[in-house]
Amino acid sequence: MEPALRLGAGVSKQEIREKIWDYMEAQNIADFPRPVHHRIPNFKGSYEACQNIRELEGYSRMQEVKVDPDKPLEGVRLIVLQGRKTLLVPTPRLRTGLFNKIVPPPGATKEILRKCATSQGVKNYSVPIGLDSRVLVDLIVVGSVAVSVKGWRIGKGEGYADMEYAMMVSMGAVREETPVVTIVHDCQVVDIPEELLGDHDLTVDYILTPTRVIVTGCTRPKPQGIIWSMVSDEMMKRIPILKNLHFREKKAGKDITLQKEHLAHLKTSQRRAPLQNPGQIASVRPPDTVHSSHRDDERITSKTESSDVTTVYVGNIPQDARVSDMKRTLRECDAVPLRLNWQGAQGRAFLDYKDRATAEGVVSSLRALSFSGNTLWVNLAKKQK
């Protein structure tokens, strides 16, 4: 089957997301909650797509199933509960742990099981599962914004599905052969350039749509655990369970160097590498940018500027972010500019550097960095002074 959406050459992950979201809304494929932008999109026919889970080889023998809390996966959560299997759902944004086990009340009716499968039911009927629990997941079901027949997946950009899988590997809850399934509308099955994928990106083995079951045959390795050099201090604070896993892997003698420490090592050795954020997009190109006037400029250094000054565009900045937070982040990344033109209301900023080489190094360092919960879009500004 030909993809419903054709993507141009050089497309970025974020551009793919936007095209999918726009198409689903325009064609009225989207379903509650709407609009579907910035979500794992629910779609008309999601319940029918979920029924295909029963067609998977070995499903009847599977006992422990991890299903993400996204709305289009509600049908799968219900099927798992109706089959008297153990349903594990990740805690929202991993704030309080990794899994919750959904435990319906004794003698639960069909109606109660339906409630247990909803997002509210997940809250009301869940029991936390600790790191010491001997969990061995037989099947993983994740939501997606886009997926390819080769098994390459794009989420909504926050990276929790990727991080959850890496955590499960670290705690021994999954095996290499544990299948990963995603459930999407047919229009979400598109061609995804392989160069957009990072080592932390989770791939899928099966794609379930309202009309078909796709066996991807994907051979690209899944994440082998948490890549600590891609974990920032901000993520450690935001996801407390990471601290526990970090301590355990340190005791086990593994390399647990965090992002900031990794950057310091690179600076010492006079090398610069891209700062990645695990489970988040690894190669996002911002939309075409225009370098505006500097009436809102904030000088944060007193270095003398030259005619070679080069401007870097930074986008996808949360509207509630503060310029002081941006300055601190730039200092931590050794990327302090000659001038910072802050346009927080528009979700962007422009950074001036002394020459093109310096600016390109900053682009490499900041690209895909997490800032106040968003993944930054970073590139050289289209128009230079």
PDB file of N, CA and C in Angstrom, residues 234-305:
ATOM      1  N   GLU A 234      18.821  18.249  34.378  1.00  0.00           N
ATOM      2  CA  GLU A 234      17.397  18.594  34.376  1.00  0.00           C
ATOM      3  C   GLU A 234      16.533  17.334  34.317  1.00  0.00           C
ATOM      4  N   MET A 235      16.952  16.373  33.479  1.00  0.00           N
ATOM      5  CA  MET A 235      16.194  15.128  33.371  1.00  0.00           C
ATOM      6  C   MET A 235      16.266  14.325  34.661  1.00  0.00           C
ATOM      7  N   MET A 236      17.426  14.331  35.306  1.00  0.00           N
ATOM      8  CA  MET A 236      17.572  13.605  36.573  1.00  0.00           C
ATOM      9  C   MET A 236      16.620  14.166  37.626  1.00  0.00           C
ATOM     10  N   LYS A 237      16.431  15.495  37.612  1.00  0.00           N
ATOM     11  CA  LYS A 237      15.519  16.109  38.576  1.00  0.00           C
ATOM     12  C   LYS A 237      14.066  15.837  38.200  1.00  0.00           C
ATOM     13  N   ARG A 238      13.794  15.833  36.899  1.00  0.00           N
ATOM     14  CA  ARG A 238      12.417  15.680  36.413  1.00  0.00           C
ATOM     15  C   ARG A 238      11.915  14.237  36.528  1.00  0.00           C
ATOM     16  N   ILE A 239      12.850  13.268  36.428  1.00  0.00           N
ATOM     17  CA  ILE A 239      12.486  11.848  36.448  1.00  0.00           C
ATOM     18  C   ILE A 239      13.246  11.188  37.597  1.00  0.00           C
ATOM     19  N   PRO A 240      12.676  11.206  38.803  1.00  0.00           N
ATOM     20  CA  PRO A 240      13.396  10.711  39.992  1.00  0.00           C
ATOM     21  C   PRO A 240      13.898   9.279  39.871  1.00  0.00           C
ATOM     22  N   ILE A 241      13.179   8.418  39.149  1.00  0.00           N
ATOM     23  CA  ILE A 241      13.599   7.021  39.046  1.00  0.00           C
ATOM     24  C   ILE A 241      14.972   6.895  38.382  1.00  0.00           C
ATOM     25  N   LEU A 242      15.352   7.896  37.596  1.00  0.00           N
ATOM     26  CA  LEU A 242      16.667   7.862  36.962  1.00  0.00           C
ATOM     27  C   LEU A 242      17.783   7.845  38.000  1.00  0.00           C
ATOM     28  N   LYS A 243      17.569   8.547  39.112  1.00  0.00           N
ATOM     29  CA  LYS A 243      18.600   8.583  40.154  1.00  0.00           C
ATOM     30  C   LYS A 243      18.838   7.185  40.713  1.00  0.00           C
ATOM     31  N   ASN A 244      17.752   6.446  40.916  1.00  0.00           N
ATOM     32  CA  ASN A 244      17.891   5.084  41.437  1.00  0.00           C
ATOM     33  C   ASN A 244      18.627   4.181  40.460  1.00  0.00           C
ATOM     34  N   LEU A 245      18.250   4.266  39.191  1.00  0.00           N
ATOM     35  CA  LEU A 245      18.909   3.450  38.176  1.00  0.00           C
ATOM     36  C   LEU A 245      20.366   3.858  38.009  1.00  0.00           C
ATOM     37  N   HIS A 246      20.639   5.166  38.105  1.00  0.00           N
ATOM     38  CA  HIS A 246      22.008   5.681  38.002  1.00  0.00           C
ATOM     39  C   HIS A 246      22.876   5.098  39.109  1.00  0.00           C
ATOM     40  N   PHE A 247      22.333   5.069  40.332  1.00  0.00           N
ATOM     41  CA  PHE A 247      23.073   4.529  41.471  1.00  0.00           C
ATOM     42  C   PHE A 247      23.329   3.031  41.298  1.00  0.00           C
ATOM     43  N   ARG A 248      22.317   2.300  40.833  1.00  0.00           N
ATOM     44  CA  ARG A 248      22.460   0.855  40.642  1.00  0.00           C
ATOM     45  C   ARG A 248      23.519   0.533  39.597  1.00  0.00           C
ATOM     46  N   GLU A 249      23.492   1.282  38.492  1.00  0.00           N
ATOM     47  CA  GLU A 249      24.454   0.987  37.424  1.00  0.00           C
ATOM     48  C   GLU A 249      25.867   1.430  37.811  1.00  0.00           C
ATOM     49  N   LYS A 250      25.962   2.445  38.657  1.00  0.00           N
ATOM     50  CA  LYS A 250      27.271   2.839  39.170  1.00  0.00           C
ATOM     51  C   LYS A 250      27.860   1.716  40.016  1.00  0.00           C
ATOM     52  N   LYS A 251      27.033   1.110  40.873  1.00  0.00           N
ATOM     53  CA  LYS A 251      27.483   0.004  41.711  1.00  0.00           C
ATOM     54  C   LYS A 251      27.877  -1.201  40.860  1.00  0.00           C
ATOM     55  N   ALA A 252      27.220  -1.333  39.701  1.00  0.00           N
ATOM     56  CA  ALA A 252      27.511  -2.464  38.815  1.00  0.00           C
ATOM     57  C   ALA A 252      28.759  -2.212  37.966  1.00  0.00           C
ATOM     58  N   GLY A 253      29.365  -1.019  38.123  1.00  0.00           N
ATOM     59  CA  GLY A 253      30.597  -0.712  37.401  1.00  0.00           C
ATOM     60  C   GLY A 253      30.403  -0.238  35.972  1.00  0.00           C
ATOM     61  N   LYS A 254      29.192   0.217  35.641  1.00  0.00           N
ATOM     62  CA  LYS A 254      28.933   0.686  34.277  1.00  0.00           C
ATOM     63  C   LYS A 254      29.309   2.155  34.129  1.00  0.00           C
ATOM     64  N   ASP A 255      29.453   2.609  32.886  1.00  0.00           N
ATOM     65  CA  ASP A 255      29.760   4.010  32.608  1.00  0.00           C
ATOM     66  C   ASP A 255      28.491   4.822  32.827  1.00  0.00           C
ATOM     67  N   ILE A 256      28.493   5.663  33.859  1.00  0.00           N
ATOM     68  CA  ILE A 256      27.296   6.432  34.184  1.00  0.00           C
ATOM     69  C   ILE A 256      27.575   7.938  34.095  1.00  0.00           C
ATOM     70  N   THR A 257      28.506   8.315  33.198  1.00  0.00           N
ATOM     71  CA  THR A 257      28.851   9.715  33.013  1.00  0.00           C
ATOM     72  C   THR A 257      27.653  10.472  32.442  1.00  0.00           C
ATOM     73  N   LEU A 258      27.225  11.534  33.127  1.00  0.00           N
ATOM     74  CA  LEU A 258      26.069  12.295  32.680  1.00  0.00           C
ATOM     75  C   LEU A 258      26.459  13.301  31.602  1.00  0.00           C
ATOM     76  N   GLN A 259      25.429  13.897  30.999  1.00  0.00           N
ATOM     77  CA  GLN A 259      25.629  14.797  29.861  1.00  0.00           C
ATOM     78  C   GLN A 259      26.585  15.938  30.186  1.00  0.00           C
ATOM     79  N   LYS A 260      26.378  16.596  31.328  1.00  0.00           N
ATOM     80  CA  LYS A 260      27.207  17.749  31.682  1.00  0.00           C
ATOM     81  C   LYS A 260      28.659  17.333  31.882  1.00  0.00           C
ATOM     82  N   GLU A 261      28.852  16.179  32.548  1.00  0.00           N
ATOM     83  CA  GLU A 261      30.210  15.683  32.767  1.00  0.00           C
ATOM     84  C   GLU A 261      30.843  15.260  31.450  1.00  0.00           C
ATOM     85  N   HIS A 262      30.024  14.696  30.584  1.00  0.00           N
ATOM     86  CA  HIS A 262      30.510  14.277  29.268  1.00  0.00           C
ATOM     87  C   HIS A 262      30.954  15.491  28.466  1.00  0.00           C
ATOM     88  N   LEU A 263      30.182  16.586  28.545  1.00  0.00           N
ATOM     89  CA  LEU A 263      30.541  17.806  27.830  1.00  0.00           C
ATOM     90  C   LEU A 263      31.847  18.382  28.359  1.00  0.00           C
ATOM     91  N   ALA A 264      32.005  18.354  29.684  1.00  0.00           N
ATOM     92  CA  ALA A 264      33.243  18.871  30.278  1.00  0.00           C
ATOM     93  C   ALA A 264      34.450  18.088  29.772  1.00  0.00           C
ATOM     94  N   HIS A 265      34.273  16.781  29.636  1.00  0.00           N
ATOM     95  CA  HIS A 265      35.364  15.952  29.116  1.00  0.00           C
ATOM     96  C   HIS A 265      35.690  16.335  27.673  1.00  0.00           C
ATOM     97  N   LEU A 266      34.662  16.579  26.892  1.00  0.00           N
ATOM     98  CA  LEU A 266      34.887  16.955  25.489  1.00  0.00           C
ATOM     99  C   LEU A 266      35.599  18.294  25.407  1.00  0.00           C
ATOM    100  N   LYS A 267      35.225  19.240  26.266  1.00  0.00           N
ATOM    101  CA  LYS A 267      35.875  20.559  26.262  1.00  0.00           C
ATOM    102  C   LYS A 267      37.351  20.427  26.611  1.00  0.00           C
ATOM    103  N   THR A 268      37.626  19.568  27.599  1.00  0.00           N
ATOM    104  CA  THR A 268      39.011  19.381  28.027  1.00  0.00           C
ATOM    105  C   THR A 268      39.864  18.822  26.900  1.00  0.00           C
ATOM    106  N   SER A 269      39.287  17.930  26.119  1.00  0.00           N
ATOM    107  CA  SER A 269      40.037  17.303  25.028  1.00  0.00           C
ATOM    108  C   SER A 269      39.924  18.074  23.718  1.00  0.00           C
ATOM    109  N   GLN A 270      39.376  19.306  23.814  1.00  0.00           N
ATOM    110  CA  GLN A 270      39.279  20.179  22.636  1.00  0.00           C
ATOM    111  C   GLN A 270      38.453  19.565  21.517  1.00  0.00           C
ATOM    112  N   ARG A 271      37.462  18.758  21.897  1.00  0.00           N
ATOM    113  CA  ARG A 271      36.546  18.203  20.905  1.00  0.00           C
ATOM    114  C   ARG A 271      35.143  18.631  21.275  1.00  0.00           C
ATOM    115  N   ARG A 272      34.287  18.695  20.253  1.00  0.00           N
ATOM    116  CA  ARG A 272      32.906  19.078  20.495  1.00  0.00           C
ATOM    117  C   ARG A 272      31.999  18.076  19.800  1.00  0.00           C
ATOM    118  N   ALA A 273      31.014  17.581  20.524  1.00  0.00           N
ATOM    119  CA  ALA A 273      30.087  16.600  19.960  1.00  0.00           C
ATOM    120  C   ALA A 273      28.662  17.046  20.228  1.00  0.00           C
ATOM    121  N   PRO A 274      27.703  16.562  19.443  1.00  0.00           N
ATOM    122  CA  PRO A 274      26.303  16.949  19.655  1.00  0.00           C
ATOM    123  C   PRO A 274      25.813  16.482  21.023  1.00  0.00           C
ATOM    124  N   LEU A 275      25.077  17.356  21.705  1.00  0.00           N
ATOM    125  CA  LEU A 275      24.462  16.979  22.963  1.00  0.00           C
ATOM    126  C   LEU A 275      23.101  16.380  22.660  1.00  0.00           C
ATOM    127  N   GLN A 276      22.938  15.104  22.938  1.00  0.00           N
ATOM    128  CA  GLN A 276      21.669  14.457  22.668  1.00  0.00           C
ATOM    129  C   GLN A 276      20.861  14.363  23.949  1.00  0.00           C
ATOM    130  N   ASN A 277      19.575  14.269  23.797  1.00  0.00           N
ATOM    131  CA  ASN A 277      18.691  14.071  24.930  1.00  0.00           C
ATOM    132  C   ASN A 277      18.019  12.722  24.755  1.00  0.00           C
ATOM    133  N   PRO A 278      18.247  11.740  25.654  1.00  0.00           N
ATOM    134  CA  PRO A 278      17.771  10.392  25.405  1.00  0.00           C
ATOM    135  C   PRO A 278      16.269  10.358  25.256  1.00  0.00           C
ATOM    136  N   GLY A 279      15.834   9.570  24.310  1.00  0.00           N
ATOM    137  CA  GLY A 279      14.426   9.429  24.103  1.00  0.00           C
ATOM    138  C   GLY A 279      13.789  10.604  23.427  1.00  0.00           C
ATOM    139  N   GLN A 280      14.582  11.589  23.033  1.00  0.00           N
ATOM    140  CA  GLN A 280      14.018  12.727  22.331  1.00  0.00           C
ATOM    141  C   GLN A 280      14.645  12.822  20.956  1.00  0.00           C
ATOM    142  N   ILE A 281      14.035  13.638  20.068  1.00  0.00           N
ATOM    143  CA  ILE A 281      14.457  13.691  18.679  1.00  0.00           C
ATOM    144  C   ILE A 281      15.926  14.052  18.573  1.00  0.00           C
ATOM    145  N   ALA A 282      16.641  13.344  17.712  1.00  0.00           N
ATOM    146  CA  ALA A 282      18.090  13.487  17.629  1.00  0.00           C
ATOM    147  C   ALA A 282      18.519  14.392  16.502  1.00  0.00           C
ATOM    148  N   SER A 283      17.632  14.677  15.576  1.00  0.00           N
ATOM    149  CA  SER A 283      18.030  15.489  14.431  1.00  0.00           C
ATOM    150  C   SER A 283      16.847  16.308  13.954  1.00  0.00           C
ATOM    151  N   VAL A 284      16.609  17.422  14.624  1.00  0.00           N
ATOM    152  CA  VAL A 284      15.473  18.254  14.264  1.00  0.00           C
ATOM    153  C   VAL A 284      15.948  19.515  13.585  1.00  0.00           C
ATOM    154  N   ARG A 285      15.468  19.743  12.395  1.00  0.00           N
ATOM    155  CA  ARG A 285      15.785  20.986  11.718  1.00  0.00           C
ATOM    156  C   ARG A 285      14.645  21.955  11.948  1.00  0.00           C
ATOM    157  N   PRO A 286      14.914  23.202  12.334  1.00  0.00           N
ATOM    158  CA  PRO A 286      13.847  24.161  12.544  1.00  0.00           C
ATOM    159  C   PRO A 286      13.248  24.589  11.221  1.00  0.00           C
ATOM    160  N   PRO A 287      12.030  25.189  11.256  1.00  0.00           N
ATOM    161  CA  PRO A 287      11.477  25.741  10.034  1.00  0.00           C
ATOM    162  C   PRO A 287      12.327  26.891   9.550  1.00  0.00           C
ATOM    163  N   ASP A 288      12.130  27.300   8.298  1.00  0.00           N
ATOM    164  CA  ASP A 288      12.888  28.420   7.759  1.00  0.00           C
ATOM    165  C   ASP A 288      12.815  29.588   8.721  1.00  0.00           C
ATOM    166  N   THR A 289      13.965  30.177   9.010  1.00  0.00           N
ATOM    167  CA  THR A 289      14.015  31.242   9.993  1.00  0.00           C
ATOM    168  C   THR A 289      14.488  32.525   9.358  1.00  0.00           C
ATOM    169  N   VAL A 290      14.054  33.629   9.953  1.00  0.00           N
ATOM    170  CA  VAL A 290      14.434  34.947   9.474  1.00  0.00           C
ATOM    171  C   VAL A 290      15.073  35.688  10.620  1.00  0.00           C
ATOM    172  N   HIS A 291      16.202  36.277  10.381  1.00  0.00           N
ATOM    173  CA  HIS A 291      16.898  37.016  11.424  1.00  0.00           C
ATOM    174  C   HIS A 291      16.286  38.401  11.522  1.00  0.00           C
ATOM    175  N   SER A 292      15.639  38.693  12.654  1.00  0.00           N
ATOM    176  CA  SER A 292      14.938  39.968  12.807  1.00  0.00           C
ATOM    177  C   SER A 292      15.850  41.003  13.415  1.00  0.00           C
ATOM    178  N   SER A 293      15.307  42.209  13.596  1.00  0.00           N
ATOM    179  CA  SER A 293      16.090  43.298  14.178  1.00  0.00           C
ATOM    180  C   SER A 293      16.428  42.970  15.616  1.00  0.00           C
ATOM    181  N   HIS A 294      17.384  43.691  16.168  1.00  0.00           N
ATOM    182  CA  HIS A 294      17.854  43.388  17.521  1.00  0.00           C
ATOM    183  C   HIS A 294      17.339  44.403  18.531  1.00  0.00           C
ATOM    184  N   ARG A 295      16.104  44.876  18.380  1.00  0.00           N
ATOM    185  CA  ARG A 295      15.605  45.875  19.318  1.00  0.00           C
ATOM    186  C   ARG A 295      15.423  45.291  20.714  1.00  0.00           C
ATOM    187  N   ASP A 296      15.277  43.947  20.839  1.00  0.00           N
ATOM    188  CA  ASP A 296      15.125  43.319  22.150  1.00  0.00           C
ATOM    189  C   ASP A 296      16.426  42.634  22.579  1.00  0.00           C
ATOM    190  N   ASP A 297      17.560  43.044  21.984  1.00  0.00           N
ATOM    191  CA  ASP A 297      18.832  42.392  22.273  1.00  0.00           C
ATOM    192  C   ASP A 297      19.192  42.511  23.745  1.00  0.00           C
ATOM    193  N   GLU A 298      19.878  41.475  24.239  1.00  0.00           N
ATOM    194  CA  GLU A 298      20.468  41.521  25.564  1.00  0.00           C
ATOM    195  C   GLU A 298      21.912  41.100  25.429  1.00  0.00           C
ATOM    196  N   ARG A 299      22.825  42.044  25.648  1.00  0.00           N
ATOM    197  CA  ARG A 299      24.246  41.693  25.578  1.00  0.00           C
ATOM    198  C   ARG A 299      24.624  41.002  26.881  1.00  0.00           C
ATOM    199  N   ILE A 300      25.264  39.852  26.736  1.00  0.00           N
ATOM    200  CA  ILE A 300      25.676  39.135  27.944  1.00  0.00           C
ATOM    201  C   ILE A 300      27.183  38.906  27.971  1.00  0.00           C
ATOM    202  N   THR A 301      27.908  39.497  27.037  1.00  0.00           N
ATOM    203  CA  THR A 301      29.363  39.540  27.108  1.00  0.00           C
ATOM    204  C   THR A 301      29.792  40.897  26.575  1.00  0.00           C
ATOM    205  N   SER A 302      31.041  41.235  26.795  1.00  0.00           N
ATOM    206  CA  SER A 302      31.537  42.521  26.325  1.00  0.00           C
ATOM    207  C   SER A 302      32.587  42.345  25.247  1.00  0.00           C
ATOM    208  N   LYS A 303      32.602  41.182  24.596  1.00  0.00           N
ATOM    209  CA  LYS A 303      33.596  40.926  23.577  1.00  0.00           C
ATOM    210  C   LYS A 303      33.366  41.834  22.368  1.00  0.00           C
ATOM    211  N   THR A 304      34.420  42.204  21.713  1.00  0.00           N
ATOM    212  CA  THR A 304      34.323  43.038  20.531  1.00  0.00           C
ATOM    213  C   THR A 304      33.805  42.235  19.362  1.00  0.00           C
ATOM    214  N   GLU A 305      32.778  42.788  18.665  1.00  0.00           N
ATOM    215  CA  GLU A 305      32.194  42.102  17.536  1.00  0.00           C
ATOM    216  C   GLU A 305      32.964  42.432  16.267  1.00  0.00           C
TER     217      GLU A 305
END
